[in-house]
Coordinates of C-alpha atoms and ligand atoms in Angstrom, one line a residue:
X130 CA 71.8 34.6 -33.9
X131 CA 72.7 37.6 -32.0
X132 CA 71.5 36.5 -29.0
X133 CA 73.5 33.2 -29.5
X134 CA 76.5 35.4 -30.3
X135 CA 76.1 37.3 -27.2
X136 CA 75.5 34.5 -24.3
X137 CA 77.8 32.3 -26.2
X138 CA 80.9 34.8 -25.8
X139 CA 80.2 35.3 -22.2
X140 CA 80.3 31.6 -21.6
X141 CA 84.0 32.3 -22.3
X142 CA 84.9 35.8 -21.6
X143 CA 84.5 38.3 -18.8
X144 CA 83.2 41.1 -20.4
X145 CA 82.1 42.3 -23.8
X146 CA 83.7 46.2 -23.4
X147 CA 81.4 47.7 -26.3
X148 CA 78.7 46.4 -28.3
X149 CA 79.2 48.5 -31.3
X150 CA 82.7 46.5 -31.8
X151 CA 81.1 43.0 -31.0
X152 CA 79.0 44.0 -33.6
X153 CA 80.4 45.2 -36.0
X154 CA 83.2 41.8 -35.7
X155 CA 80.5 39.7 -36.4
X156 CA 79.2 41.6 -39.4
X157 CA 76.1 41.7 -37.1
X158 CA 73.7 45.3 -37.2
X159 CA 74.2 47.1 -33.9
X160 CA 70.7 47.7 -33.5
X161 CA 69.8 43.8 -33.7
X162 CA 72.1 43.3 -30.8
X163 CA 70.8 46.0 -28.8
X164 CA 67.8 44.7 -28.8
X165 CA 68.9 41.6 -27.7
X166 CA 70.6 43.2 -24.9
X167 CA 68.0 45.3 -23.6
X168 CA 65.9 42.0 -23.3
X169 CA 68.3 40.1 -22.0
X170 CA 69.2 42.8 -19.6
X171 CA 65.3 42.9 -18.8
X172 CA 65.3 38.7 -17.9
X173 CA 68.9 39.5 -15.7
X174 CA 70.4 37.4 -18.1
X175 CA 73.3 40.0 -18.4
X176 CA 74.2 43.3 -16.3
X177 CA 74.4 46.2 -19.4
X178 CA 75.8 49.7 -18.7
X179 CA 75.1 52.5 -20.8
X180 CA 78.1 53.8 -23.1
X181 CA 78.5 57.0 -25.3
X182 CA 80.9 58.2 -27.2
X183 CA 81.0 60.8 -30.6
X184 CA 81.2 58.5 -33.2
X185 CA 81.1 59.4 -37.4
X186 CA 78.4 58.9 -39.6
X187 CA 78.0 58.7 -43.3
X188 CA 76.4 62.0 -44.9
X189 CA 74.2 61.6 -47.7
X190 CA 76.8 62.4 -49.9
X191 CA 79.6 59.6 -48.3
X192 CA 76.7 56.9 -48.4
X193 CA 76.9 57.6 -52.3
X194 CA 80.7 57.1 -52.7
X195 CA 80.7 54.2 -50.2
X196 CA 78.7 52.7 -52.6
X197 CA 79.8 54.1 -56.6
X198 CA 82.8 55.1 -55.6
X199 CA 85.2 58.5 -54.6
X200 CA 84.5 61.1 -57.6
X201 CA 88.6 60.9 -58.7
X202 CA 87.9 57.4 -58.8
X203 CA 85.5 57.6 -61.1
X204 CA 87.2 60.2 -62.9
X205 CA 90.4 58.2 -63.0
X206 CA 88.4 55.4 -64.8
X207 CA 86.6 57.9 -67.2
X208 CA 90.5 58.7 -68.7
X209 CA 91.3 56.1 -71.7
X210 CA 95.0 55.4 -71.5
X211 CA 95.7 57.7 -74.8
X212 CA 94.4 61.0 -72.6
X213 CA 90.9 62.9 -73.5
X214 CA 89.8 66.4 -73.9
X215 CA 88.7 68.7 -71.0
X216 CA 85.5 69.0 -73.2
X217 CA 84.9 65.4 -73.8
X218 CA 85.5 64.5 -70.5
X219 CA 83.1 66.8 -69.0
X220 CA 80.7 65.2 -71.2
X221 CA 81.2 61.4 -69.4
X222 CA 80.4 62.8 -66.0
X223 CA 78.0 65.0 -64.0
X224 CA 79.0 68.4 -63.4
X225 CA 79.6 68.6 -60.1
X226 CA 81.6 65.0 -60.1
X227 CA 83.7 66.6 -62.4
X228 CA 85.1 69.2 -60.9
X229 CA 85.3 67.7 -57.7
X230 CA 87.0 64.4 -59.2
X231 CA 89.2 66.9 -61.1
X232 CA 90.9 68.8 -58.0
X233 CA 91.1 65.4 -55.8
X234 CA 93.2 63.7 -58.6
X235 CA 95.2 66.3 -59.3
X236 CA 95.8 66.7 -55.6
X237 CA 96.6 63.0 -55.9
X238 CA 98.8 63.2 -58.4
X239 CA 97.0 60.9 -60.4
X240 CA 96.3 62.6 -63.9
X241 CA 97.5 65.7 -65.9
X242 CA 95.8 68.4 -66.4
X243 CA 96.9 69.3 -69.7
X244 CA 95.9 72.6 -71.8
X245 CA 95.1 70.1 -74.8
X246 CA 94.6 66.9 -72.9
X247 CA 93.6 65.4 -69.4
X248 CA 95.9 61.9 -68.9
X249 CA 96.7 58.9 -66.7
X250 CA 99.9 59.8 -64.9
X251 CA 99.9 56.6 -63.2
X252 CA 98.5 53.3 -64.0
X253 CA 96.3 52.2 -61.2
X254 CA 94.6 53.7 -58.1
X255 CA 93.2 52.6 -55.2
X256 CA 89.8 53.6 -53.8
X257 CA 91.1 54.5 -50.4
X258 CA 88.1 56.7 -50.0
X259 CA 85.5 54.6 -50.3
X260 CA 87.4 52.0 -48.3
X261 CA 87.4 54.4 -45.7
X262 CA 83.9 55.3 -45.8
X263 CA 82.6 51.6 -45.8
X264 CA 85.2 50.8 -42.9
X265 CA 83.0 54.0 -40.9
X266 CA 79.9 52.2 -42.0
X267 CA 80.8 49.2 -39.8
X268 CA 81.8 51.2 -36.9
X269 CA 85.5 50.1 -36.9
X270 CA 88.2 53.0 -35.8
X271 CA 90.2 54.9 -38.2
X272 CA 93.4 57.4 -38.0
X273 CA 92.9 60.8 -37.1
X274 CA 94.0 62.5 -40.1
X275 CA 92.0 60.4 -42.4
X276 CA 89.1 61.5 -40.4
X277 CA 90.3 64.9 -40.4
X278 CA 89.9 64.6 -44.6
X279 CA 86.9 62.9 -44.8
X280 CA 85.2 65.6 -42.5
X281 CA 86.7 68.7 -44.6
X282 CA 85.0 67.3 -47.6
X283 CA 82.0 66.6 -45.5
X284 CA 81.8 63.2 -46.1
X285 CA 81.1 62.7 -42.3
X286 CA 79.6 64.0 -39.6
X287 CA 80.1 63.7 -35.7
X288 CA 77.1 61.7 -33.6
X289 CA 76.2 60.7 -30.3
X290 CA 76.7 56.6 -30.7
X291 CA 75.2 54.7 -27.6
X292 CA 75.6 51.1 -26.7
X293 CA 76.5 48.9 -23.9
X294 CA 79.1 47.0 -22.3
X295 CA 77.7 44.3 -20.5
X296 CA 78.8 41.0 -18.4
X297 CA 77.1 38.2 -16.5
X298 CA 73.8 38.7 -14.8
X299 CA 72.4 36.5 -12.3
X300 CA 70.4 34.6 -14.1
X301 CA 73.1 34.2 -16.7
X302 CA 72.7 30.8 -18.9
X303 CA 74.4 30.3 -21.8
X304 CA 71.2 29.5 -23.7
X305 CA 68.2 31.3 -23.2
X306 CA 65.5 29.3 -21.3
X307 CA 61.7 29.5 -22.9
X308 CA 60.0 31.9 -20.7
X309 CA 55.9 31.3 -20.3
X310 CA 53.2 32.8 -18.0
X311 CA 51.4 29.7 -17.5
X312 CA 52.3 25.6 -16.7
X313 CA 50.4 23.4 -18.7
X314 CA 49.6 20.2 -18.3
X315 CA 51.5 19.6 -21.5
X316 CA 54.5 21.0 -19.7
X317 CA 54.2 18.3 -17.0
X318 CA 53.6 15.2 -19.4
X319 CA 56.9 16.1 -21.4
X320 CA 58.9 17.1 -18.6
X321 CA 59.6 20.3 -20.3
X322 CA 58.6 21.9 -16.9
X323 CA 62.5 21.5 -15.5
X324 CA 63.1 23.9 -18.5
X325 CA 60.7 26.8 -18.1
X326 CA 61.4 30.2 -17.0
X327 CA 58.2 31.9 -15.1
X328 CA 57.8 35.4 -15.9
X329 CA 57.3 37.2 -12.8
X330 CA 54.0 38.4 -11.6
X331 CA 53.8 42.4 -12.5
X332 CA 51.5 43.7 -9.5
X333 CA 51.8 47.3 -10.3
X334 CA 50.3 46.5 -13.9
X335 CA 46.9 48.2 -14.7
X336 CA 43.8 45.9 -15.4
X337 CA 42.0 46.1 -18.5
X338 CA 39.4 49.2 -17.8
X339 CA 36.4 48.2 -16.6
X340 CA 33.3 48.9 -18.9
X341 CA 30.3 50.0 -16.2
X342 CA 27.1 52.0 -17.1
X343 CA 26.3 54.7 -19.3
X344 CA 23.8 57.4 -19.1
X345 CA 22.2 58.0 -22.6
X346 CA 22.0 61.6 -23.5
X347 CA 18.4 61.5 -22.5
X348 CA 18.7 60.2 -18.9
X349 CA 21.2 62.5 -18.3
X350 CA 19.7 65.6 -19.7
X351 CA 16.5 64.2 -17.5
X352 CA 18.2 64.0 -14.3
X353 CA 19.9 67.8 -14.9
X354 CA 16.6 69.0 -15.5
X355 CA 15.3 67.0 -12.2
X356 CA 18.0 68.5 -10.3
X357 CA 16.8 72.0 -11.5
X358 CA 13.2 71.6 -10.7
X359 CA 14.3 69.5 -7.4
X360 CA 16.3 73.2 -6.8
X361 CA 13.5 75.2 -7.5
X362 CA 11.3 73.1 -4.9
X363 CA 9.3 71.0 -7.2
X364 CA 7.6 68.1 -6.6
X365 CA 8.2 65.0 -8.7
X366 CA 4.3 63.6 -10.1
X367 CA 3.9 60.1 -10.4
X368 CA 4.1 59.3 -14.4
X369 CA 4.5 55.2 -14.6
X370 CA 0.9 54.8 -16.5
X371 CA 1.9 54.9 -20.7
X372 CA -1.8 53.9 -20.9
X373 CA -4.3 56.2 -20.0
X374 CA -7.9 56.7 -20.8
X375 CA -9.0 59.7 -22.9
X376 CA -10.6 61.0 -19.6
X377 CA -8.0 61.9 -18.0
X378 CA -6.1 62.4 -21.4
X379 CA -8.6 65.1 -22.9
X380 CA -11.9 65.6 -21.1
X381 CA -10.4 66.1 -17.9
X382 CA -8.4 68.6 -19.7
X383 CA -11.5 70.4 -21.7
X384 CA -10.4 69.3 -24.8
X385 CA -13.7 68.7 -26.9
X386 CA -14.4 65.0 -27.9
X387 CA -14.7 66.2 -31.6
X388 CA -11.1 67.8 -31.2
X389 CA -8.7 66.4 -34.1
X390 CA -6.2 65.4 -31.5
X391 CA -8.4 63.1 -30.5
X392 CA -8.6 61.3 -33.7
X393 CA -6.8 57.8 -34.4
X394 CA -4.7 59.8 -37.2
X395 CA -3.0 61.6 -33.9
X396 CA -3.5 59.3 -31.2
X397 CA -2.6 55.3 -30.5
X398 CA -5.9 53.9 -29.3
X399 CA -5.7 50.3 -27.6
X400 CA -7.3 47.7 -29.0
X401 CA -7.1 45.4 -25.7
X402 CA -8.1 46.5 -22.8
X403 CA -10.2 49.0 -25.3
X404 CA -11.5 51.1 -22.4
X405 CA -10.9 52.2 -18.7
X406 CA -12.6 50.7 -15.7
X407 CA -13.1 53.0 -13.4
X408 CA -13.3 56.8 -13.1
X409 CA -14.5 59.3 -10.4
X410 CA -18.4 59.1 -11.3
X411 CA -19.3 62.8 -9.5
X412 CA -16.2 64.2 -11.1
X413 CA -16.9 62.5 -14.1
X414 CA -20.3 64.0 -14.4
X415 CA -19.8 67.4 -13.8
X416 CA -16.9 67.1 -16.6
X417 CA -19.5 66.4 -19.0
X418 CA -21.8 69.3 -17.6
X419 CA -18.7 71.2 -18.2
X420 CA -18.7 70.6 -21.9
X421 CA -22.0 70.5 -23.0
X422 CA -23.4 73.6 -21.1
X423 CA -20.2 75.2 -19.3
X424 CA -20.6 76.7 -15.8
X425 CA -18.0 78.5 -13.7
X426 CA -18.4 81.7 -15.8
X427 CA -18.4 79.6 -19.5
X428 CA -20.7 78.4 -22.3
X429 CA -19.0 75.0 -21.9
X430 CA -19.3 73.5 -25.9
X431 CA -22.7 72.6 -26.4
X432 CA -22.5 69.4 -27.7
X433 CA -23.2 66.3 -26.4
X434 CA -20.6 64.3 -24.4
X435 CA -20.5 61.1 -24.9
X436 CA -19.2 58.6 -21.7
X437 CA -17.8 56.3 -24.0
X438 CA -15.7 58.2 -25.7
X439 CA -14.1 59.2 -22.6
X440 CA -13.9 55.4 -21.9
X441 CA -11.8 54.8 -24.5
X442 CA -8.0 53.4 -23.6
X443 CA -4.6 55.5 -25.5
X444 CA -1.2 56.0 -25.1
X445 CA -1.0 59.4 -23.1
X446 CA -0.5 62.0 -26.0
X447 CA 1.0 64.5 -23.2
X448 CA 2.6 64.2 -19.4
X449 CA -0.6 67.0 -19.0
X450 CA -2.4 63.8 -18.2
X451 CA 0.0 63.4 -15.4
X452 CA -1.3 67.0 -14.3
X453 CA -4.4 66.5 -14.8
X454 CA -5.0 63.5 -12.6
X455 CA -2.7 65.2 -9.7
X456 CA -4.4 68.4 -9.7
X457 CA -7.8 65.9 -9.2
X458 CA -6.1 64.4 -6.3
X459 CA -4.7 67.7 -4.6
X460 CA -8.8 69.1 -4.8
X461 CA -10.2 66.1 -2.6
X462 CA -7.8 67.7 0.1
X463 CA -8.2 71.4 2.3
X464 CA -6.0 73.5 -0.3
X465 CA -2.3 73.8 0.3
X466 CA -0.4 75.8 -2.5
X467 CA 2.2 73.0 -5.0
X468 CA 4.5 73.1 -7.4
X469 CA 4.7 69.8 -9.0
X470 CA 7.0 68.5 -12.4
X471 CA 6.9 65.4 -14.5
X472 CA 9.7 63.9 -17.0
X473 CA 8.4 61.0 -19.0
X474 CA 7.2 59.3 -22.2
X475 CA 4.2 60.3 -24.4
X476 CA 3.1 58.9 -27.8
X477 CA 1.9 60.7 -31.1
X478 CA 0.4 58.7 -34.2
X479 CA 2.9 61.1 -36.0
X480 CA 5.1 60.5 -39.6
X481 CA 8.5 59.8 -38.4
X482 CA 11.0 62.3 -39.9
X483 CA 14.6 63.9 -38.9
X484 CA 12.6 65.6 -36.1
X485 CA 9.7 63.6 -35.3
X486 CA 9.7 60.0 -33.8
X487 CA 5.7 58.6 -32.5
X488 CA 7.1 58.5 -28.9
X489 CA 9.2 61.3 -27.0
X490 CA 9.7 62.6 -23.6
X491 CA 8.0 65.2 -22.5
X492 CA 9.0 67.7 -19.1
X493 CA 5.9 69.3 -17.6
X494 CA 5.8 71.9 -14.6
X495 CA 3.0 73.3 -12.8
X496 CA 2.7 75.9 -10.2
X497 CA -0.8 76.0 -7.9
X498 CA -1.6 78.6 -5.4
X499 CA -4.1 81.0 -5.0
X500 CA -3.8 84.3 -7.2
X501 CA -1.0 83.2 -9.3
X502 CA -1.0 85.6 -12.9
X503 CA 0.4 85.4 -16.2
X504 CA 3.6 87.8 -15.0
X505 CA 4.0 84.8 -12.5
X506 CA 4.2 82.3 -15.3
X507 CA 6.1 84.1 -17.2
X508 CA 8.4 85.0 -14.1
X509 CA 8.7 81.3 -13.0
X510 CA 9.6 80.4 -17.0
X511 CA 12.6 83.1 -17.1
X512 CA 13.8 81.5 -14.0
X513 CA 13.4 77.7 -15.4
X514 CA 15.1 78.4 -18.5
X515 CA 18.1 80.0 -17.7
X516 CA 19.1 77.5 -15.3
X517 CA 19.1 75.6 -18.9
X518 CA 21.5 78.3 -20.1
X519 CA 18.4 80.2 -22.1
X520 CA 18.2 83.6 -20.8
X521 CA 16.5 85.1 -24.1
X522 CA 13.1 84.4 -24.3
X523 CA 10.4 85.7 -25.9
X524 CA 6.3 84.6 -25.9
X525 CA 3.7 84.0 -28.6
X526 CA 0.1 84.0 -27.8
X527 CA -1.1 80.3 -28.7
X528 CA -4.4 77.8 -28.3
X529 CA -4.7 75.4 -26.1
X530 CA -8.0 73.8 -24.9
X531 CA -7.1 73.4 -21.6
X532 CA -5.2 77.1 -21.2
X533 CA -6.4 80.6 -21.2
X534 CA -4.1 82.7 -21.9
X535 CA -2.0 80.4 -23.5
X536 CA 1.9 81.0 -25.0
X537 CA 4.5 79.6 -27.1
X538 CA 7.8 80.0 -25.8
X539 CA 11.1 81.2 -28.0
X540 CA 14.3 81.4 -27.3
X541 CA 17.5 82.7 -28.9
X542 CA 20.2 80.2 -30.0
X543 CA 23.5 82.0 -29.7
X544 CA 24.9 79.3 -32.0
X545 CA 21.7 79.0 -35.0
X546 CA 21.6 83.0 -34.9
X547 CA 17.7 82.7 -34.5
X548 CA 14.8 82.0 -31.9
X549 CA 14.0 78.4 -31.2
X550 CA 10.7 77.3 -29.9
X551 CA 11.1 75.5 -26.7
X552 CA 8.0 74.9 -25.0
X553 CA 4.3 75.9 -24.6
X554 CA 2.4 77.7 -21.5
X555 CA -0.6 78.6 -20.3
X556 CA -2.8 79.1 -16.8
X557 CA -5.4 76.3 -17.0
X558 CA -8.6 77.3 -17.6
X559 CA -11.2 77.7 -14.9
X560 CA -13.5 75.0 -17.0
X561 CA -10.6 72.5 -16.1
X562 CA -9.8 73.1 -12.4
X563 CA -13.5 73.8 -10.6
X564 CA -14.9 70.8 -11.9
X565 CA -12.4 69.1 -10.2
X566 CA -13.2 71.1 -6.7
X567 CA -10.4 73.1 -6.5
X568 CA -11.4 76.4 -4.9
X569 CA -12.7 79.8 -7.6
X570 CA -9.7 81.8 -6.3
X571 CA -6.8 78.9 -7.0
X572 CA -4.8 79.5 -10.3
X573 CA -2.8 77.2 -11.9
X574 CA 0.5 78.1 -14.7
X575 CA 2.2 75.3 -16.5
X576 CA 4.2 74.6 -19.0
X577 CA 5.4 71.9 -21.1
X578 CA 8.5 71.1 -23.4
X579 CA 10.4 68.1 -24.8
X580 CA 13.0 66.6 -23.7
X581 CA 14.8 65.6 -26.7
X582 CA 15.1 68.9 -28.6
X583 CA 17.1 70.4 -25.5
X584 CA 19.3 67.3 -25.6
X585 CA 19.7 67.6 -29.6
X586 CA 21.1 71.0 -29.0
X587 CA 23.1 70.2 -26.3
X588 CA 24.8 67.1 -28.3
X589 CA 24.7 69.1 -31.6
X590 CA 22.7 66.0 -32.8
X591 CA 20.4 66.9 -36.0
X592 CA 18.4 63.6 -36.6
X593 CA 16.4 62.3 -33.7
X594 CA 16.7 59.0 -34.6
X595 CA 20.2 59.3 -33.7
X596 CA 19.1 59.9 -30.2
X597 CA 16.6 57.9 -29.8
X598 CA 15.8 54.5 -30.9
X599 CA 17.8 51.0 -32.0
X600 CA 20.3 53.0 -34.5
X601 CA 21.9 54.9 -31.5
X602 CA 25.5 55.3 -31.6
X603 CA 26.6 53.3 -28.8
X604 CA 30.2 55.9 -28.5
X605 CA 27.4 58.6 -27.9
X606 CA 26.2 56.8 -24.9
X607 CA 29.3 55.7 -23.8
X608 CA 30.0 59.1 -23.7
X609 CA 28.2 59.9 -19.9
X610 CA 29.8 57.0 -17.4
X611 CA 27.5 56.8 -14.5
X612 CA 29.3 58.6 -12.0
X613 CA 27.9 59.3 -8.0
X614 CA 26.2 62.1 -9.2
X615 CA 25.1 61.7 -12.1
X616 CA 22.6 58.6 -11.5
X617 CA 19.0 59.7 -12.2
Ligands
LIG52 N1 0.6 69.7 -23.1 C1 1.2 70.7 -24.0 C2 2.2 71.4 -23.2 C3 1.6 72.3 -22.1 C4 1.6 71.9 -20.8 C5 1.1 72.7 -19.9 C6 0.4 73.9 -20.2 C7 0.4 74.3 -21.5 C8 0.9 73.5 -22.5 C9 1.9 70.0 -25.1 O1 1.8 68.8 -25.3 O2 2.5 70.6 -26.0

């Protein structure tokens, strides 16, 4: 209807000077017509120029009598015709209504105020008041010195009024044509297609943003650490075998074939393939030498190894697998010194809890050179972990079989108030390394941590099955866009 009222009066007229008037003529809201306009204005339908002036505006107060009526009105009509007492007067109307109805009228000259009795001292008013107010409502004009009254009673205030005056555009019509993005094959058949409007192509729009890859928390923490250990002139070790035999697993590692580790409770053993095909037989026998009579300076176990227990087929409980068979490698070769790292999966026959899921990552370092010492390990760990932001550490002596001396490692968490275990050490023991023909003189320190308890921290996460697993958050990965840099 507004919209009709609008093109429709420029079909006929120049100019429409101000669209609060057109408005308010046609009993139309101004802010209905404004919208039109700014539309309309938008499809060049009409050319709309800004107008301003100080118009007046109802305060609360006016709004009221604009609608009940001016308080000597009201007053007026609380009088019978045979006059009332101050007293029972006052008790018809509000307080403040009263005394405000009471000066107005008398200013009026409509009642008297008598000591006795208040009465009519004429016999009908007229609500010019209100009329006034309700005319300021609709945006029409009124005399200055009425406006001058209403605003000493503050019945009105001054505002900023903005509308428009607007003529013809260029695409003027006097009916708006239906405007549509695409032709149809509807459109042809009907012939409707004479009467569309084709809303310009906006080539400066933005596209929808693109979804591309995410990083979950895990890769990303992996390739930081990757970077550090890349920094620090590590080596990457192959880790792509999940299966491994227990050879490599344990024995290779000194771990005796009665260790509880080595039981089903702790480890997955595979079913099919069930065992390993090959293994290095020399190396293989002087492993079991190793354990059942020592050598190299030790007792070794004294207990009979068995060749089919190292046969057996698992899930690598530990990346110290990875170690194990790279160290093997690096002895068939003249000695050159190595520092070599591994991030990958492991598996544990474990109960799954907040903090514990039966497969995890697991970051493993080593360093190998000839008359390497604990004050190196502990040297090269100070330096590893504060490039993770932990520069407090501390070290527990622990038990490995495959390290001598071994350590836990601590460190203080500025946010929990308390040391954190982080990781475990050790040098490898000689009972490890010389059956593999690395020389007597050649040390080896390593360490190993997980990967998801620095990530846990890092994401303030508390359950691990929020980080790993099918009940991940997907807002958490969508969290690290792949960016140039950050692709592992
Ligand atoms: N393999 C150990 C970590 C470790 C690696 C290297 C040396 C000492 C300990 C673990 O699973 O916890």
């Amino acid at each position: 209807m507004a919209e009709e009222a609008v093109l429709g009066y420029l079909e006929k007229n120049e100019e429409i000077t101000d669209s609060g008037e057109f408005a308010a003529e046609r009993g139309i809201d101004h802010n209905e017509i404004v919208n039109v306009i700014k539309s309309l204005h938008g499809f060049r339908y009409v050319d709309a120029q800004d107008i301003k002036r100080e118009a007046w505006v109802l305060t609360d107060e006016g709004k009221t009598y604009a609608t009940v009526g001016s308080p000597e009105v009201q007053l007026f009509l609380a009088i019978p015709p045979e006059g009332i007492s101050k007293e029972d007067l006052q008790k018809k109307l509000d307080p403040s209504l009263f005394k405000i109805g009471c000066a107005q009228a008398a200013k009026n000259k409509w009642v008297d105020m008598g000591k006795q009795l208040i009465s009519r001292k004429v016999q009908h008013v007229d609500d010019k008041v209100k009329d006034l107010l309700i005319q300021i409502q609709q945006g029409r004009n009124i005399g200055s010195d009425e406006i001058k009254a209403l605003k000493a009673r503050k019945l009105i205030v001054p505002q900023t009024w903005k509308g428009y005056s607007l003529k013809k555009g260029p695409n003027y019509a006097p009916k708006r044509k239906k405007v549509v993005t695409d032709l149809t094959r509807d459109n042809f058949q009907s012939g409707e297609w004479k009467e569309l409007e084709f809303k310009e192509y906006n080539y400066s729009a933005k596209g929808q943003p693109l979804e591309g890859g995410n990083l979950h928390p895990l890769l990303k923490v992996r390739s930081q650490l990757k970077q550090i250990f890349l920094c620090m002139g590590f080596e990457e070790m192959p880790t792509n075998n999940f299966v491994e035999s227990s050879f490599w697993n344990f024995d290779a590692l000194f771990q005796p074939q009665q260790h509880p580790a080595r039981d089903s409770h702790d480890t997955f053993f595979l079913e099919t393939p069930s065992t390993t095909k090959e293994l290095p037989e020399d190396y293989v026998l002087r492993v079991k030498q190793v354990h059942e009579s020592g050598g190299y300076g030790s007792r070794g176990y004294t207990y009979d190894w068995k060749r089919e227990e190292a046969n057996k087929n698992l899930l690598r409980t530990h990346t110290t697998a990875v170690s194990s068979r790279m160290l093997y490698q690096l002895a068939q070769k003249p000695f050159a010194p190595k520092k070599y790292f591994s991030i990958d999966r492991v598996f544990r026959n474990e109960a799954v809890d907040r903090t514990h899921l039966a497969e995890f990552h697991q970051i493993e370092g080593l360093v190998c050179d000839r008359g390497l010492t604990l004050s190196d390990l502990i040297g090269v760990l100070h330096d590893f972990f504060s490039r993770l932001g932990m520069t407090k550490l501390k070290f527990k002596p622990a038990y490995n079989p495959y390290t001598e001396p071994s350590m836990e490692i601590f460190s203080y968490h500025e946010g929990f108030k308390k040391w954190v275990e982080v990781g475990n050490s050790g040098m490898f023991r000689p009972e490890m390394l010389q059956p593999m023909g690395l020389p007597e003189d050649v040390q080896v320190i390593a360490w190993g941590l997980s990967l998801e308890r620095p990530t846990m921290i890092l994401y303030g996460i508390d359950n691990i099955r929020d980080l790993f697993g099918h009940k991940v958050d997907l807002g958490l990965i969508k969290k690290n866009p792949i960016c140039r840099l950050g692709i592992d």
